[in-house]
PDB file of C-alpha atoms and ligand atoms in Angstrom:
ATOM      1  CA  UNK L  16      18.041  38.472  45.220  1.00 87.00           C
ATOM      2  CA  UNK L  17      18.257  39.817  48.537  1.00 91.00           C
ATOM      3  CA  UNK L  18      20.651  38.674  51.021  1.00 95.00           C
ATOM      4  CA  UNK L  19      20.119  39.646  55.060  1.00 95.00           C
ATOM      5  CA  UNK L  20      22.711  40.636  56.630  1.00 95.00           C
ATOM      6  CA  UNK L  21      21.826  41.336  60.648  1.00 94.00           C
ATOM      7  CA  UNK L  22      23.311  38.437  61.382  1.00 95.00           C
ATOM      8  CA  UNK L  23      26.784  38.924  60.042  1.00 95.00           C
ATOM      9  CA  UNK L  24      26.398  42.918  61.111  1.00 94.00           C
ATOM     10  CA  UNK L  25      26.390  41.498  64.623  1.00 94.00           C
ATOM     11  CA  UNK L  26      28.854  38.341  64.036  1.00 95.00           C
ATOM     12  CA  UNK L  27      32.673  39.897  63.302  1.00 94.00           C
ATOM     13  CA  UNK L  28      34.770  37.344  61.516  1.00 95.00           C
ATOM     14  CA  UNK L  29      31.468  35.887  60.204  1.00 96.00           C
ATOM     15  CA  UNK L  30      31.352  35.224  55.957  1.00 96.00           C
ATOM     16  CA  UNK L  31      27.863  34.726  54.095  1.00 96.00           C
ATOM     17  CA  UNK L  32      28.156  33.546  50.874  1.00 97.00           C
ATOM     18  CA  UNK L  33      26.195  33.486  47.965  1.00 97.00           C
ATOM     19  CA  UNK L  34      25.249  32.208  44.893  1.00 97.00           C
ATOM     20  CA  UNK L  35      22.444  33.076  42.287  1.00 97.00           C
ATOM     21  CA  UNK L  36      21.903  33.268  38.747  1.00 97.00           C
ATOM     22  CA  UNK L  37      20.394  36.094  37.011  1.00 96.00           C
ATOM     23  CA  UNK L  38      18.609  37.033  33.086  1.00 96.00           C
ATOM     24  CA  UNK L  39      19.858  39.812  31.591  1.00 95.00           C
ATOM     25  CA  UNK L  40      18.830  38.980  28.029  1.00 95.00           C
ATOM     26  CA  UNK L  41      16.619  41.713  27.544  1.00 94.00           C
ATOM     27  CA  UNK L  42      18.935  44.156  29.005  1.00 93.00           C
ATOM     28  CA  UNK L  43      19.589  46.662  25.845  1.00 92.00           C
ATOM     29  CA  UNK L  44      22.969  47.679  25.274  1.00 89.00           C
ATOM     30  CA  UNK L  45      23.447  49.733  21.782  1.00 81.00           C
ATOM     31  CA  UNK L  46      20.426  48.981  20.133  1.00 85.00           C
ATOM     32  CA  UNK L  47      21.288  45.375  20.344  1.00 88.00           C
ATOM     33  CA  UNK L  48      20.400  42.745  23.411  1.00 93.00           C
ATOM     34  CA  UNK L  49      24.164  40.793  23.596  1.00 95.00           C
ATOM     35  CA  UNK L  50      24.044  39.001  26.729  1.00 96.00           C
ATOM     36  CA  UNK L  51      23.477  35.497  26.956  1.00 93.00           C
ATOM     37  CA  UNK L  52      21.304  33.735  29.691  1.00 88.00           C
ATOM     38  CA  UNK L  53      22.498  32.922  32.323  1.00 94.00           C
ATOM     39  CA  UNK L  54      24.552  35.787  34.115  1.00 97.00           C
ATOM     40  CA  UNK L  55      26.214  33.874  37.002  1.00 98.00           C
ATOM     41  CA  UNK L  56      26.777  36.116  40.524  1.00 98.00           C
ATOM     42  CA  UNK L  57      29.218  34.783  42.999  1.00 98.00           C
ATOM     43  CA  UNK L  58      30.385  36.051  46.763  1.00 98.00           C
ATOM     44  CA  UNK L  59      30.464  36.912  50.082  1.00 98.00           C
ATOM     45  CA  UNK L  60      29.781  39.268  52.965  1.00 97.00           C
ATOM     46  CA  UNK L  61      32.434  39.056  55.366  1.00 97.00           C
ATOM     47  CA  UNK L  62      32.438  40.954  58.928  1.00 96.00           C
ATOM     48  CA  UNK L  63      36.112  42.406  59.016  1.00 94.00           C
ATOM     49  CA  UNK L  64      36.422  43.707  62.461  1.00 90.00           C
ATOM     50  CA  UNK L  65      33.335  45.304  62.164  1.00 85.00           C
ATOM     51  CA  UNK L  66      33.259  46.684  58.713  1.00 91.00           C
ATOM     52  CA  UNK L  67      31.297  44.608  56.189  1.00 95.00           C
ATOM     53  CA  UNK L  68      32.508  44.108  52.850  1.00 96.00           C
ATOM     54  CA  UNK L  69      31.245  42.584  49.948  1.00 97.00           C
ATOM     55  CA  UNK L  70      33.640  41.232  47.081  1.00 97.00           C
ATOM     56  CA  UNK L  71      32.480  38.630  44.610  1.00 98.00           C
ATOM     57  CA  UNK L  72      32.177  38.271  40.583  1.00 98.00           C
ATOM     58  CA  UNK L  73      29.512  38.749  38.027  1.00 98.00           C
ATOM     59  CA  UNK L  74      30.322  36.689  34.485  1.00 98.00           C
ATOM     60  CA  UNK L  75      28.562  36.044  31.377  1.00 97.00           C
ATOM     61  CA  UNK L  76      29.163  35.822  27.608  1.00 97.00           C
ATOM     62  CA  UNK L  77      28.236  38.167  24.984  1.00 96.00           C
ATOM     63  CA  UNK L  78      27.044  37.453  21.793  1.00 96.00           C
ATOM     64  CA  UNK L  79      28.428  41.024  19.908  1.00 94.00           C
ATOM     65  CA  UNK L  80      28.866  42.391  16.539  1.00 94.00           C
ATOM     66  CA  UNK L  81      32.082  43.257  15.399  1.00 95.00           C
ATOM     67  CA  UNK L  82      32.460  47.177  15.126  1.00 93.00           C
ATOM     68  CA  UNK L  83      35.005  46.619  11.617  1.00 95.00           C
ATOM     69  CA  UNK L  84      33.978  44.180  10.302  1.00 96.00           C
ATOM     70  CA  UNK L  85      30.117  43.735  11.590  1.00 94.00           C
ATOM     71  CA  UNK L  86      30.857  39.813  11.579  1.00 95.00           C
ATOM     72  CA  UNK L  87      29.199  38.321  14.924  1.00 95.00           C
ATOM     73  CA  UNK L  88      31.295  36.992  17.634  1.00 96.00           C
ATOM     74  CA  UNK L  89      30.520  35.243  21.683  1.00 95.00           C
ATOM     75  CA  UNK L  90      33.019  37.039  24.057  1.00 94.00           C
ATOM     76  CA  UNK L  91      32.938  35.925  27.801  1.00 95.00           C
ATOM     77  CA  UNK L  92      32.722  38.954  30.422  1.00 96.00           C
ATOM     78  CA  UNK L  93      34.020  38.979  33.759  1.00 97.00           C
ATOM     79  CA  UNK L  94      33.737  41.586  36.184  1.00 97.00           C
ATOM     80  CA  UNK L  95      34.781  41.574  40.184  1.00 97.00           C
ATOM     81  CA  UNK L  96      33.229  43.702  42.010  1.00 96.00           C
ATOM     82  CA  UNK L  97      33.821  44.902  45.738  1.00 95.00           C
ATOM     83  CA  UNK L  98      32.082  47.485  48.156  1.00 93.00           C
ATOM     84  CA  UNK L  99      31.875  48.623  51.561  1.00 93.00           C
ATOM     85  CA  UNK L 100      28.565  47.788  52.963  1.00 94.00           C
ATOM     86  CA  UNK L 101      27.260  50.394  56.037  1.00 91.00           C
ATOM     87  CA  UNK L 102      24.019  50.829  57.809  1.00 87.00           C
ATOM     88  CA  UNK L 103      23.748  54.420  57.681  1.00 83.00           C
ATOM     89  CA  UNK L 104      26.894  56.888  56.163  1.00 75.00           C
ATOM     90  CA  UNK L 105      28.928  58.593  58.131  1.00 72.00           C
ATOM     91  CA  UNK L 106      30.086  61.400  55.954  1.00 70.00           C
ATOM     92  CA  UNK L 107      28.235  61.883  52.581  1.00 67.00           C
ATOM     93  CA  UNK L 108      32.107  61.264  50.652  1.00 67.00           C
ATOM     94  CA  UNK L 109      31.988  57.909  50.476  1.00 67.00           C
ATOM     95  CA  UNK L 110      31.105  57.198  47.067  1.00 70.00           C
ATOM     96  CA  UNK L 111      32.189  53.537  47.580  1.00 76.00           C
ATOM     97  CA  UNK L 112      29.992  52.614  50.200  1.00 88.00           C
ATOM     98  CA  UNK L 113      26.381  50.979  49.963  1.00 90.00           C
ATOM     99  CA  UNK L 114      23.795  51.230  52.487  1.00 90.00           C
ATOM    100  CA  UNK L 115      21.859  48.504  53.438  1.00 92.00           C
ATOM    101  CA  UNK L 116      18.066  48.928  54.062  1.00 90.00           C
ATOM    102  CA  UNK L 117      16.657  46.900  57.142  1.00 91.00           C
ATOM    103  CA  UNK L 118      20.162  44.865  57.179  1.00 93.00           C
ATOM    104  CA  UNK L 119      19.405  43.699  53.390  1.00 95.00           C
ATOM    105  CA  UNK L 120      21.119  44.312  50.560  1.00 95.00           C
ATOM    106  CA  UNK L 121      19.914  43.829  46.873  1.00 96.00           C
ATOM    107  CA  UNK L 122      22.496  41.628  45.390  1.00 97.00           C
ATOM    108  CA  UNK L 123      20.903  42.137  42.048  1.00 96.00           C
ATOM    109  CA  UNK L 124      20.782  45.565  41.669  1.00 95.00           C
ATOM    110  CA  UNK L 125      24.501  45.836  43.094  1.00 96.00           C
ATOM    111  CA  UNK L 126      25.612  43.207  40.392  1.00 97.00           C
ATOM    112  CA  UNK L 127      23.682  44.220  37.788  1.00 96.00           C
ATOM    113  CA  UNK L 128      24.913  48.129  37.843  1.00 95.00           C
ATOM    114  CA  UNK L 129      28.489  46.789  38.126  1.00 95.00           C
ATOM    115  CA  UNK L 130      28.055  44.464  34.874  1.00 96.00           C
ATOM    116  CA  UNK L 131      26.733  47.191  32.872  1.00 94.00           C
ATOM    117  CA  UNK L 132      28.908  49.827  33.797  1.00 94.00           C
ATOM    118  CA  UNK L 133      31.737  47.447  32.665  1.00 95.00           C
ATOM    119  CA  UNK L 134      30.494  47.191  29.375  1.00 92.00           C
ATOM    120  CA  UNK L 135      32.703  48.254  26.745  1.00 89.00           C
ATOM    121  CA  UNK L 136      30.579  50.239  24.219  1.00 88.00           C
ATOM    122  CA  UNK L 137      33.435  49.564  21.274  1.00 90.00           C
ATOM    123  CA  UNK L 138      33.372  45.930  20.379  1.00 92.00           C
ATOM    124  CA  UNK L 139      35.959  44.418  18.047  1.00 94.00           C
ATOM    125  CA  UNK L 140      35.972  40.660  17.388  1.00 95.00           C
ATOM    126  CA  UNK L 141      40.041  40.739  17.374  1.00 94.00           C
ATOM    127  CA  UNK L 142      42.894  43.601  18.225  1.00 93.00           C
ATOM    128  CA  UNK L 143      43.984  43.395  14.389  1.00 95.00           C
ATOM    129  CA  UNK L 144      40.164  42.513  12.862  1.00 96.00           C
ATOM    130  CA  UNK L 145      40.886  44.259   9.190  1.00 95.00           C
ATOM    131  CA  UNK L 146      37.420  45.385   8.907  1.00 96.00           C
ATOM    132  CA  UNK L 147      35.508  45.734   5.650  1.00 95.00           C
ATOM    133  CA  UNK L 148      36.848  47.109   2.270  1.00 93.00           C
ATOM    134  CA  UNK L 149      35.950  50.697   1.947  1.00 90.00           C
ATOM    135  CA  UNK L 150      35.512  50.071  -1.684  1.00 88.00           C
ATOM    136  CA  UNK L 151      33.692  46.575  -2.066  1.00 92.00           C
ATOM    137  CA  UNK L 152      32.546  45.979   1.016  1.00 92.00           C
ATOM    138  CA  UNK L 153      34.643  42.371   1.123  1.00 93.00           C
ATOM    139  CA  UNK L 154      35.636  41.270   4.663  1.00 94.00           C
ATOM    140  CA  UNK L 155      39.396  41.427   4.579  1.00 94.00           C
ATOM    141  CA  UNK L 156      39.803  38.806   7.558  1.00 95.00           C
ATOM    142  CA  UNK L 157      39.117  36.616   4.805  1.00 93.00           C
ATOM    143  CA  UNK L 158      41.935  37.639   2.816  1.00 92.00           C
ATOM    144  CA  UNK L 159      42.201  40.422   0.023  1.00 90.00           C
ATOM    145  CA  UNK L 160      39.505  41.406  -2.247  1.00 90.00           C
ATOM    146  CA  UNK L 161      39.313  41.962  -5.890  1.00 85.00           C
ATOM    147  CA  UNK L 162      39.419  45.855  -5.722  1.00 85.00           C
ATOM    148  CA  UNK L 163      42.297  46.929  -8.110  1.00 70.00           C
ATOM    149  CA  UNK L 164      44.738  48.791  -5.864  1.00 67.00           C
ATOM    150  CA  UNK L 165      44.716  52.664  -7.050  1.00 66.00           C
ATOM    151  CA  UNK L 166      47.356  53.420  -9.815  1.00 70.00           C
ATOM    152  CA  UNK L 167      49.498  56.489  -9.162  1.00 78.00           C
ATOM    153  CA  UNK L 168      48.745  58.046 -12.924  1.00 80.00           C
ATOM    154  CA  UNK L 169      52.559  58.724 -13.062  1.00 85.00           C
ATOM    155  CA  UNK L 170      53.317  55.218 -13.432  1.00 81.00           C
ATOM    156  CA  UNK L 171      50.274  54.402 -15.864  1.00 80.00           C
ATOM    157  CA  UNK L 172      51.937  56.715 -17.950  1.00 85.00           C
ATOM    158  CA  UNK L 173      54.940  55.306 -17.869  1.00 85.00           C
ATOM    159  CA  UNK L 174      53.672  52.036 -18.299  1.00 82.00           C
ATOM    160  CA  UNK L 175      52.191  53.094 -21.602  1.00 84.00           C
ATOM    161  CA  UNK L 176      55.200  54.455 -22.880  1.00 85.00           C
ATOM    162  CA  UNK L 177      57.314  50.808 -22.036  1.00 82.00           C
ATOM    163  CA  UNK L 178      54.308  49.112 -23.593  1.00 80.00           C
ATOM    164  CA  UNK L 179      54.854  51.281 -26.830  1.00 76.00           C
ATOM    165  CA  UNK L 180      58.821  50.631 -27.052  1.00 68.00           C
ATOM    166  CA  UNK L 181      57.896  46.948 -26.833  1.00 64.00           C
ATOM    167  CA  UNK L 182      56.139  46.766 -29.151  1.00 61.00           C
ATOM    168  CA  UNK L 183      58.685  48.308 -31.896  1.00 59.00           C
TER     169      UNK L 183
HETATM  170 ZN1   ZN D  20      36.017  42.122  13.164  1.00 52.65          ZN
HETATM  171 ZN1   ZN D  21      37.600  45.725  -2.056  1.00 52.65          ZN
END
């Protein structure tokens, strides 16, 4: 998706939206392909005095593995994103600042670098997931498993010796 911009380059005060829909369902992201179709892109160029900046929003939802518990889970990402847009650069500091070629700028490519740079590469399904049982593998979301607790051996043997004077 391409969007020209000579038109707003020459127009201050002038806004072009936009609007487009992209796939990034094959897009690997730890071994795994977790975004769902379709990735929506949203925005505008606006001519601010002269300087053109773009602002707008990529959003999509994930379909993600928990990292505890490995249970699956959908998750919904939004990211904004916003740049300075310039012909040619000035001075070679400004990192923020995209250059157009021929008054175009790919939309795509912009959106798509800022989506996956946003991407968290630790995925947990909930802040206070319990994750799996290091001894039975049980999920503990779904409540405790049978794994006898460890018994400090102190107490076992003092256990044994109560058990004895009750029996007496
Ligand atoms: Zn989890
Ligand atoms: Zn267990």
């Amino acid at each position: 998706m391409r969007l020209n911009l000579q038109e707003v380059i020459r127009t201050p005060g002038m806004r072009a939206p936009f609007s487009f829909q992209m796939d990034l369902s094959g897009l690997e992201f730890g071994g795994e392909t977790p975004v769902a179709a379709p990735v929506e892109v949203s925005g505008a160029v606006r001519n601010m005095a002269g300087a053109l900046i773009l602002e707008g929003t990529v959003s999509a939802g994930l379909n993600l593995t928990c990292d505890r518990c490995l249970a699956p889970f959908s998750q919904k990402m939004r990211v904004p994103v916003e740049h300075l847009l310039a012909e040619e650069l000035e001075d070679e500091e400004n990192d923020g600042i995209l250059l157009l070629e021929d008054g175009e700028i790919d939309l795509a490519e912009v959106f798509t670098t800022a989506f996956v740079l946003a991407m968290d590469t630790k995925h947990v399904c909930s802040e206070d997931c319990k994750g799996l049982c290091a001894g039975c593998g049980a999920n503990l979301n779904d409540g405790p498993c049978q794994c006898r607790p460890e018994v400090d051996p102190r107490l076992a043997a003092l256990a044994q010796l109560l058990d004895r004077e009750s029996d007496d």
